[in-house]
Amino acid sequence: MTLPEFAYFNGKIVPWNDTKVHVFSPVAKYGIGIFEGIRGYWNPAEEQIYLFRLRDHLERYAFSQKAMRFDAGPSDGELTQALIDLCRANQFRTTVHIRMMAFIDEMGEMGATGPVGTAITALPRATTKQVSAGASAQISSWMRMPDNVMPARIKCNANYHNSRLAVMQAQRDGYDVALLLNSRGKLSEAPAMCVFMVRHGQLITPGATSDILESITRQTVMEIAEEYLGLKTVERDVDRTELILAEEVFYCGTGAEITPVTSVDRIAVGSGEPGGITRRLQHLYLDLVTGDSKDHPEWRTAIY
Ligand SMILES: Cc1ncc(COP(=O)(O)O)c(C=O)c1O
């Protein structure tokens, strides 16, 4: 991997390798950090990078810190400026994935609430091949952890151990992606993605109390499906067998964008090809994130 020249660390733009924490710090010992994954889309015609829904990411970042009882960190204005400065310092002229993390630094114990460090990295990120070809999904034998055990709603580093177990199982079993059920046996989400299906022409996704991260892409899909396709999303429990009955299944997230699921447990979803509603949502989404569509300017923050 070619690494960028600069990262942001505790108030400064620094060389990539100068972003260090001690091995005995709470973030290293217990994974006590929270983060956001934000995408910046390169628009070649405008020679511009647009950060997508930054305000919503900052809001979720603040919620995660509040829920984890972190001491106050940089303001939203300081974080926005840091993101802009970092992309400019690296002179990115491509689509990037930004990871912004607040973490407990120095030598505290498990209950430490500070000092809060801030690290931001940005790396070029291309679209996966599954976005066009579709993905094969496995219903994981790992369960999504419940809200009263490890709340998925908090975007906390340590949560990703649960996701990682499912990812490793799916990869070793030859699938592209894992879908996790929750403690009630209903569909929850995928590691780093939320899930939708189309059944009887209706767009359906597990509700916000299904042990999911309240995904910004999920919210965007619901908004654009209603606005442009006249499809109001139903948020309800989803049984695993409904994924086999569904005409279409897809997952979505900042990193995964909108990716069709073409099989579940090796059983074809619909015709086994990406579905028509999924394709239309992909096009609408791509036009909005890149700024090719001028609708929803409030969703885009320009870097240059
Ligand atoms: C567990 C989990 N679910 C869903 C998502 C998708 O969320 P978003 O659309 O806000 O990127 C993510 C992405 O980071 C995630 O980590």
mmCIF file of C-alpha atoms and ligand atoms in Angstrom:
data_model
loop_
_atom_site.group_PDB
_atom_site.id
_atom_site.type_symbol
_atom_site.label_atom_id
_atom_site.label_comp_id
_atom_site.label_asym_id
_atom_site.label_seq_id
_atom_site.Cartn_x
_atom_site.Cartn_y
_atom_site.Cartn_z
ATOM 1 C CA MET A 1 0.000 0.000 0.000
ATOM 2 C CA THR A 2 1.311 3.472 -0.853
ATOM 3 C CA LEU A 3 0.937 5.560 2.269
ATOM 4 C CA PRO A 4 0.186 9.278 2.205
ATOM 5 C CA GLU A 5 2.787 11.731 3.387
ATOM 6 C CA PHE A 6 0.789 13.325 6.201
ATOM 7 C CA ALA A 7 -1.694 12.521 8.951
ATOM 8 C CA TYR A 8 -3.283 14.685 11.658
ATOM 9 C CA PHE A 9 -2.345 13.971 15.244
ATOM 10 C CA ASN A 10 -3.317 15.912 18.367
ATOM 11 C CA GLY A 11 -3.703 19.308 16.753
ATOM 12 C CA LYS A 12 -1.040 19.158 14.047
ATOM 13 C CA ILE A 13 -0.456 17.892 10.521
ATOM 14 C CA VAL A 14 2.507 15.538 10.946
ATOM 15 C CA PRO A 15 4.436 12.978 8.884
ATOM 16 C CA TRP A 16 2.428 9.729 8.626
ATOM 17 C CA ASN A 17 4.803 7.802 10.911
ATOM 18 C CA ASP A 18 4.667 10.389 13.709
ATOM 19 C CA THR A 19 1.224 9.271 14.911
ATOM 20 C CA LYS A 20 2.179 7.178 17.918
ATOM 21 C CA VAL A 21 0.538 5.989 21.145
ATOM 22 C CA HIS A 22 2.129 3.948 23.916
ATOM 23 C CA VAL A 23 1.439 0.205 23.987
ATOM 24 C CA PHE A 24 0.206 0.636 27.588
ATOM 25 C CA SER A 25 -2.317 3.386 26.707
ATOM 26 C CA PRO A 26 -6.042 2.604 27.252
ATOM 27 C CA VAL A 27 -6.650 2.685 23.488
ATOM 28 C CA ALA A 28 -4.035 -0.015 22.938
ATOM 29 C CA LYS A 29 -4.955 -2.072 26.015
ATOM 30 C CA TYR A 30 -8.749 -1.998 25.780
ATOM 31 C CA GLY A 31 -9.594 -0.506 22.379
ATOM 32 C CA ILE A 32 -10.930 2.653 24.071
ATOM 33 C CA GLY A 33 -11.415 4.782 21.016
ATOM 34 C CA ILE A 34 -14.317 5.921 18.859
ATOM 35 C CA PHE A 35 -14.134 6.805 15.186
ATOM 36 C CA GLU A 36 -15.864 7.875 12.003
ATOM 37 C CA GLY A 37 -15.250 6.705 8.445
ATOM 38 C CA ILE A 38 -15.936 9.564 6.033
ATOM 39 C CA ARG A 39 -15.595 9.513 2.276
ATOM 40 C CA GLY A 40 -14.347 12.370 0.147
ATOM 41 C CA TYR A 41 -15.378 12.031 -3.507
ATOM 42 C CA TRP A 42 -13.201 13.407 -6.281
ATOM 43 C CA ASN A 43 -15.090 15.280 -8.975
ATOM 44 C CA PRO A 44 -12.681 15.506 -11.951
ATOM 45 C CA ALA A 45 -14.729 18.072 -13.927
ATOM 46 C CA GLU A 46 -14.704 20.476 -10.975
ATOM 47 C CA GLU A 47 -11.249 19.409 -9.682
ATOM 48 C CA GLN A 48 -12.873 19.170 -6.296
ATOM 49 C CA ILE A 49 -13.167 16.698 -3.411
ATOM 50 C CA TYR A 50 -16.524 16.645 -1.650
ATOM 51 C CA LEU A 51 -16.797 15.196 1.867
ATOM 52 C CA PHE A 52 -20.167 13.483 2.130
ATOM 53 C CA ARG A 53 -22.514 14.355 5.023
ATOM 54 C CA LEU A 54 -19.729 15.656 7.252
ATOM 55 C CA ARG A 55 -22.195 17.300 9.630
ATOM 56 C CA ASP A 56 -23.888 13.951 10.287
ATOM 57 C CA HIS A 57 -20.535 12.246 10.854
ATOM 58 C CA LEU A 58 -19.521 14.953 13.336
ATOM 59 C CA GLU A 59 -22.818 14.518 15.152
ATOM 60 C CA ARG A 60 -22.335 10.753 15.462
ATOM 61 C CA TYR A 61 -18.694 11.274 16.511
ATOM 62 C CA ALA A 62 -19.894 13.578 19.315
ATOM 63 C CA PHE A 63 -22.570 11.054 20.375
ATOM 64 C CA SER A 64 -20.026 8.201 20.524
ATOM 65 C CA GLN A 65 -17.751 10.296 22.768
ATOM 66 C CA LYS A 66 -20.639 11.332 25.000
ATOM 67 C CA ALA A 67 -21.804 7.723 25.395
ATOM 68 C CA MET A 68 -18.218 6.679 26.233
ATOM 69 C CA ARG A 69 -17.938 9.579 28.729
ATOM 70 C CA PHE A 70 -14.864 11.030 27.010
ATOM 71 C CA ASP A 71 -13.535 14.408 28.164
ATOM 72 C CA ALA A 72 -14.144 17.229 25.662
ATOM 73 C CA GLY A 73 -11.998 17.150 22.516
ATOM 74 C CA PRO A 74 -11.632 19.555 19.567
ATOM 75 C CA SER A 75 -14.724 21.449 18.379
ATOM 76 C CA ASP A 76 -16.582 20.594 15.162
ATOM 77 C CA GLY A 77 -15.016 23.666 13.550
ATOM 78 C CA GLU A 78 -11.499 22.528 14.487
ATOM 79 C CA LEU A 79 -12.159 18.999 13.208
ATOM 80 C CA THR A 80 -13.579 20.290 9.909
ATOM 81 C CA GLN A 81 -10.528 22.487 9.407
ATOM 82 C CA ALA A 82 -8.238 19.552 10.277
ATOM 83 C CA LEU A 83 -9.909 17.355 7.634
ATOM 84 C CA ILE A 84 -9.565 20.061 5.006
ATOM 85 C CA ASP A 85 -5.936 20.802 5.953
ATOM 86 C CA LEU A 86 -5.052 17.104 5.840
ATOM 87 C CA CYS A 87 -6.514 16.513 2.364
ATOM 88 C CA ARG A 88 -4.818 19.667 1.081
ATOM 89 C CA ALA A 89 -1.452 18.762 2.667
ATOM 90 C CA ASN A 90 -1.521 15.389 0.896
ATOM 91 C CA GLN A 91 -2.613 17.104 -2.341
ATOM 92 C CA PHE A 92 -5.204 14.412 -2.956
ATOM 93 C CA ARG A 93 -6.818 14.453 -6.394
ATOM 94 C CA THR A 94 -8.747 11.246 -5.958
ATOM 95 C CA THR A 95 -11.541 9.707 -3.900
ATOM 96 C CA VAL A 96 -10.405 9.211 -0.311
ATOM 97 C CA HIS A 97 -11.541 7.423 2.823
ATOM 98 C CA ILE A 98 -10.958 9.408 5.995
ATOM 99 C CA ARG A 99 -10.760 7.877 9.428
ATOM 100 C CA MET A 100 -11.183 10.280 12.332
ATOM 101 C CA MET A 101 -10.566 8.836 15.778
ATOM 102 C CA ALA A 102 -10.838 10.064 19.381
ATOM 103 C CA PHE A 103 -9.010 7.838 21.839
ATOM 104 C CA ILE A 104 -7.844 7.647 25.436
ATOM 105 C CA ASP A 105 -4.138 8.285 25.505
ATOM 106 C CA GLU A 106 -1.324 8.000 28.087
ATOM 107 C CA MET A 107 -1.354 5.620 31.081
ATOM 108 C CA GLY A 108 -4.939 5.599 32.404
ATOM 109 C CA GLU A 109 -6.903 2.553 33.515
ATOM 110 C CA MET A 110 -10.134 1.066 32.154
ATOM 111 C CA GLY A 111 -12.338 3.848 33.531
ATOM 112 C CA ALA A 112 -10.157 6.706 32.240
ATOM 113 C CA THR A 113 -12.070 9.427 30.364
ATOM 114 C CA GLY A 114 -8.992 11.349 29.188
ATOM 115 C CA PRO A 115 -6.685 12.640 27.995
ATOM 116 C CA VAL A 116 -8.477 12.447 24.668
ATOM 117 C CA GLY A 117 -6.214 12.200 21.636
ATOM 118 C CA THR A 118 -7.373 12.921 18.086
ATOM 119 C CA ALA A 119 -5.986 11.203 15.001
ATOM 120 C CA ILE A 120 -7.122 11.642 11.404
ATOM 121 C CA THR A 121 -5.871 9.620 8.474
ATOM 122 C CA ALA A 122 -6.951 9.769 4.839
ATOM 123 C CA LEU A 123 -6.153 7.241 2.132
ATOM 124 C CA PRO A 124 -7.177 6.916 -1.503
ATOM 125 C CA ARG A 125 -10.052 4.433 -1.716
ATOM 126 C CA ALA A 126 -11.498 2.946 -4.898
ATOM 127 C CA THR A 127 -14.919 1.384 -5.292
ATOM 128 C CA THR A 128 -14.965 -2.401 -4.720
ATOM 129 C CA LYS A 129 -15.640 -4.790 -7.598
ATOM 130 C CA GLN A 130 -18.715 -6.097 -5.732
ATOM 131 C CA VAL A 131 -20.450 -2.740 -6.256
ATOM 132 C CA SER A 132 -20.880 -3.663 -9.909
ATOM 133 C CA ALA A 133 -20.689 -7.477 -9.816
ATOM 134 C CA GLY A 134 -22.639 -8.115 -6.598
ATOM 135 C CA ALA A 135 -21.570 -9.947 -3.448
ATOM 136 C CA SER A 136 -22.116 -13.414 -2.046
ATOM 137 C CA ALA A 137 -23.272 -13.315 1.575
ATOM 138 C CA GLN A 138 -23.108 -15.808 4.399
ATOM 139 C CA ILE A 139 -25.427 -15.717 7.396
ATOM 140 C CA SER A 140 -22.804 -15.751 10.102
ATOM 141 C CA SER A 141 -22.868 -18.146 13.013
ATOM 142 C CA TRP A 142 -21.574 -15.197 15.074
ATOM 143 C CA MET A 143 -24.333 -13.145 16.706
ATOM 144 C CA ARG A 144 -24.451 -9.330 16.549
ATOM 145 C CA MET A 145 -23.829 -8.137 20.085
ATOM 146 C CA PRO A 146 -26.907 -6.677 21.798
ATOM 147 C CA ASP A 147 -27.209 -3.022 22.831
ATOM 148 C CA ASN A 148 -26.984 -3.885 26.534
ATOM 149 C CA VAL A 149 -23.737 -5.819 25.978
ATOM 150 C CA MET A 150 -21.699 -3.798 23.414
ATOM 151 C CA PRO A 151 -23.862 -1.129 21.801
ATOM 152 C CA ALA A 152 -23.364 -1.201 18.020
ATOM 153 C CA ARG A 153 -24.871 2.296 17.956
ATOM 154 C CA ILE A 154 -21.623 3.622 19.467
ATOM 155 C CA LYS A 155 -18.915 3.577 16.798
ATOM 156 C CA CYS A 156 -16.309 2.253 19.195
ATOM 157 C CA ASN A 157 -13.070 0.538 18.123
ATOM 158 C CA ALA A 158 -13.629 -2.465 20.394
ATOM 159 C CA ASN A 159 -16.978 -3.284 18.703
ATOM 160 C CA TYR A 160 -15.110 -4.363 15.594
ATOM 161 C CA HIS A 161 -13.915 -7.556 17.226
ATOM 162 C CA ASN A 162 -17.446 -8.912 16.752
ATOM 163 C CA SER A 163 -17.397 -7.805 13.087
ATOM 164 C CA ARG A 164 -13.942 -9.263 12.562
ATOM 165 C CA LEU A 165 -14.975 -12.728 13.751
ATOM 166 C CA ALA A 166 -17.780 -12.727 11.189
ATOM 167 C CA VAL A 167 -15.504 -11.368 8.430
ATOM 168 C CA MET A 168 -12.890 -14.060 9.024
ATOM 169 C CA GLN A 169 -15.486 -16.834 9.003
ATOM 170 C CA ALA A 170 -17.084 -15.567 5.768
ATOM 171 C CA GLN A 171 -13.736 -15.127 4.015
ATOM 172 C CA ARG A 172 -12.462 -18.557 4.973
ATOM 173 C CA ASP A 173 -15.737 -20.116 3.859
ATOM 174 C CA GLY A 174 -15.396 -18.406 0.449
ATOM 175 C CA TYR A 175 -18.023 -15.629 0.748
ATOM 176 C CA ASP A 176 -17.638 -11.913 0.082
ATOM 177 C CA VAL A 177 -19.511 -10.730 3.146
ATOM 178 C CA ALA A 178 -21.142 -11.799 6.423
ATOM 179 C CA LEU A 179 -24.662 -10.911 7.537
ATOM 180 C CA LEU A 180 -25.222 -11.097 11.285
ATOM 181 C CA LEU A 181 -28.406 -11.965 13.146
ATOM 182 C CA ASN A 182 -29.087 -10.390 16.533
ATOM 183 C CA SER A 183 -29.958 -12.013 19.877
ATOM 184 C CA ARG A 184 -33.595 -12.238 18.755
ATOM 185 C CA GLY A 185 -32.555 -14.206 15.649
ATOM 186 C CA LYS A 186 -33.503 -11.318 13.334
ATOM 187 C CA LEU A 187 -31.290 -9.710 10.694
ATOM 188 C CA SER A 188 -29.044 -7.027 12.179
ATOM 189 C CA GLU A 189 -26.286 -5.748 9.872
ATOM 190 C CA ALA A 190 -23.057 -6.661 8.113
ATOM 191 C CA PRO A 191 -19.578 -5.756 9.382
ATOM 192 C CA ALA A 192 -19.497 -2.016 8.543
ATOM 193 C CA MET A 193 -22.678 -2.056 6.465
ATOM 194 C CA CYS A 194 -26.456 -1.918 6.917
ATOM 195 C CA VAL A 195 -28.763 -4.163 4.912
ATOM 196 C CA PHE A 196 -31.908 -3.597 2.819
ATOM 197 C CA MET A 197 -34.161 -5.936 0.874
ATOM 198 C CA VAL A 198 -36.865 -5.383 -1.721
ATOM 199 C CA ARG A 199 -39.860 -7.656 -1.130
ATOM 200 C CA HIS A 200 -43.122 -7.373 -3.083
ATOM 201 C CA GLY A 201 -41.675 -4.137 -4.466
ATOM 202 C CA GLN A 202 -41.311 -2.656 -0.968
ATOM 203 C CA LEU A 203 -37.992 -1.403 0.423
ATOM 204 C CA ILE A 204 -37.369 -2.891 3.876
ATOM 205 C CA THR A 205 -34.535 -2.544 6.384
ATOM 206 C CA PRO A 206 -34.056 -3.699 9.996
ATOM 207 C CA GLY A 207 -35.150 -0.994 12.445
ATOM 208 C CA ALA A 208 -32.850 1.212 14.514
ATOM 209 C CA THR A 209 -33.277 -1.117 17.527
ATOM 210 C CA SER A 210 -31.924 -4.163 15.657
ATOM 211 C CA ASP A 211 -28.411 -3.761 17.147
ATOM 212 C CA ILE A 212 -27.141 -1.781 14.172
ATOM 213 C CA LEU A 213 -24.969 1.267 13.828
ATOM 214 C CA GLU A 214 -27.310 4.081 12.816
ATOM 215 C CA SER A 215 -25.697 4.338 9.424
ATOM 216 C CA ILE A 216 -25.556 7.602 7.507
ATOM 217 C CA THR A 217 -25.691 5.755 4.186
ATOM 218 C CA ARG A 218 -28.782 3.851 5.402
ATOM 219 C CA GLN A 219 -30.389 7.199 6.185
ATOM 220 C CA THR A 220 -29.354 8.532 2.763
ATOM 221 C CA VAL A 221 -30.803 5.478 0.981
ATOM 222 C CA MET A 222 -34.121 5.956 2.802
ATOM 223 C CA GLU A 223 -34.182 9.645 1.872
ATOM 224 C CA ILE A 224 -33.280 9.237 -1.800
ATOM 225 C CA ALA A 225 -35.547 6.197 -2.280
ATOM 226 C CA GLU A 226 -38.496 8.270 -1.121
ATOM 227 C CA GLU A 227 -37.494 11.489 -2.885
ATOM 228 C CA TYR A 228 -36.509 10.094 -6.284
ATOM 229 C CA LEU A 229 -38.194 6.672 -6.528
ATOM 230 C CA GLY A 230 -41.296 7.314 -4.431
ATOM 231 C CA LEU A 231 -40.389 4.320 -2.247
ATOM 232 C CA LYS A 232 -40.989 4.755 1.462
ATOM 233 C CA THR A 233 -38.735 2.395 3.429
ATOM 234 C CA VAL A 234 -40.349 0.103 5.977
ATOM 235 C CA GLU A 235 -38.180 -0.342 9.088
ATOM 236 C CA ARG A 236 -39.041 -3.676 10.674
ATOM 237 C CA ASP A 237 -37.625 -7.015 11.821
ATOM 238 C CA VAL A 238 -36.321 -9.141 8.951
ATOM 239 C CA ASP A 239 -36.183 -12.952 9.150
ATOM 240 C CA ARG A 240 -33.234 -14.724 7.512
ATOM 241 C CA THR A 241 -35.531 -16.693 5.176
ATOM 242 C CA GLU A 242 -36.955 -13.424 3.842
ATOM 243 C CA LEU A 243 -33.571 -12.786 2.248
ATOM 244 C CA ILE A 244 -34.218 -15.827 0.057
ATOM 245 C CA LEU A 245 -37.763 -14.695 -0.781
ATOM 246 C CA ALA A 246 -36.645 -11.130 -1.523
ATOM 247 C CA GLU A 247 -36.462 -9.827 -5.097
ATOM 248 C CA GLU A 248 -33.355 -7.805 -4.195
ATOM 249 C CA VAL A 249 -30.928 -7.471 -1.290
ATOM 250 C CA PHE A 250 -28.171 -4.899 -0.897
ATOM 251 C CA TYR A 251 -25.914 -3.533 1.805
ATOM 252 C CA CYS A 252 -24.656 0.000 2.222
ATOM 253 C CA GLY A 253 -22.100 2.030 4.113
ATOM 254 C CA THR A 254 -19.596 4.813 3.610
ATOM 255 C CA GLY A 255 -16.922 2.294 2.579
ATOM 256 C CA ALA A 256 -19.162 -0.235 0.794
ATOM 257 C CA GLU A 257 -21.353 2.439 -0.887
ATOM 258 C CA ILE A 258 -24.385 0.514 -2.229
ATOM 259 C CA THR A 259 -23.503 -3.107 -3.003
ATOM 260 C CA PRO A 260 -25.958 -5.664 -4.412
ATOM 261 C CA VAL A 261 -26.124 -9.063 -2.683
ATOM 262 C CA THR A 262 -26.634 -11.697 -5.355
ATOM 263 C CA SER A 263 -26.704 -14.787 -3.131
ATOM 264 C CA VAL A 264 -27.259 -15.661 0.515
ATOM 265 C CA ASP A 265 -25.798 -18.945 1.774
ATOM 266 C CA ARG A 266 -25.236 -19.847 -1.908
ATOM 267 C CA ILE A 267 -28.949 -19.448 -2.713
ATOM 268 C CA ALA A 268 -29.571 -16.880 -5.467
ATOM 269 C CA VAL A 269 -31.329 -13.672 -4.483
ATOM 270 C CA GLY A 270 -34.007 -13.073 -7.148
ATOM 271 C CA SER A 271 -32.466 -13.833 -10.545
ATOM 272 C CA GLY A 272 -28.967 -13.946 -9.013
ATOM 273 C CA GLU A 273 -28.122 -10.634 -10.727
ATOM 274 C CA PRO A 274 -28.073 -7.140 -9.170
ATOM 275 C CA GLY A 275 -31.656 -5.846 -9.047
ATOM 276 C CA GLY A 276 -33.218 -2.838 -10.780
ATOM 277 C CA ILE A 277 -34.045 -0.814 -7.656
ATOM 278 C CA THR A 278 -30.529 -1.405 -6.303
ATOM 279 C CA ARG A 279 -29.042 -0.171 -9.593
ATOM 280 C CA ARG A 280 -31.193 2.961 -9.591
ATOM 281 C CA LEU A 281 -30.232 3.734 -5.993
ATOM 282 C CA GLN A 282 -26.548 3.236 -6.845
ATOM 283 C CA HIS A 283 -26.744 5.784 -9.666
ATOM 284 C CA LEU A 284 -28.642 8.314 -7.585
ATOM 285 C CA TYR A 285 -26.193 7.906 -4.700
ATOM 286 C CA LEU A 286 -23.096 8.232 -6.886
ATOM 287 C CA ASP A 287 -24.419 11.386 -8.558
ATOM 288 C CA LEU A 288 -25.084 13.002 -5.181
ATOM 289 C CA VAL A 289 -21.812 12.071 -3.438
ATOM 290 C CA THR A 290 -19.636 13.214 -6.340
ATOM 291 C CA GLY A 291 -21.574 16.450 -6.797
ATOM 292 C CA ASP A 292 -22.538 15.479 -10.375
ATOM 293 C CA SER A 293 -26.055 16.137 -9.138
ATOM 294 C CA LYS A 294 -26.433 19.571 -7.588
ATOM 295 C CA ASP A 295 -29.312 18.426 -5.365
ATOM 296 C CA HIS A 296 -28.730 18.389 -1.604
ATOM 297 C CA PRO A 297 -25.751 20.793 -1.491
ATOM 298 C CA GLU A 298 -26.006 20.612 2.314
ATOM 299 C CA TRP A 299 -24.582 17.065 2.097
ATOM 300 C CA ARG A 300 -21.287 18.100 0.478
ATOM 301 C CA THR A 301 -18.315 19.944 1.998
ATOM 302 C CA ALA A 302 -15.706 21.097 -0.528
ATOM 303 C CA ILE A 303 -12.018 20.601 0.230
ATOM 304 C CA TYR A 304 -10.499 22.934 -2.382
HETATM 305 C C1 LIG B 1 -21.049 -1.585 12.112
HETATM 306 C C2 LIG B 1 -21.355 -0.662 11.009
HETATM 307 N N1 LIG B 1 -22.578 -0.661 10.461
HETATM 308 C C3 LIG B 1 -22.899 0.163 9.446
HETATM 309 C C4 LIG B 1 -21.977 1.029 8.919
HETATM 310 C C5 LIG B 1 -22.351 1.986 7.833
HETATM 311 O O1 LIG B 1 -22.419 3.273 8.395
HETATM 312 P P1 LIG B 1 -22.209 4.570 7.531
HETATM 313 O O2 LIG B 1 -23.211 4.502 6.446
HETATM 314 O O3 LIG B 1 -22.499 5.694 8.460
HETATM 315 O O4 LIG B 1 -20.824 4.545 7.027
HETATM 316 C C6 LIG B 1 -20.693 1.072 9.440
HETATM 317 C C7 LIG B 1 -19.718 1.982 8.849
HETATM 318 O O5 LIG B 1 -18.851 2.486 9.377
HETATM 319 C C8 LIG B 1 -20.375 0.217 10.521
HETATM 320 O O6 LIG B 1 -19.152 0.212 11.045
#
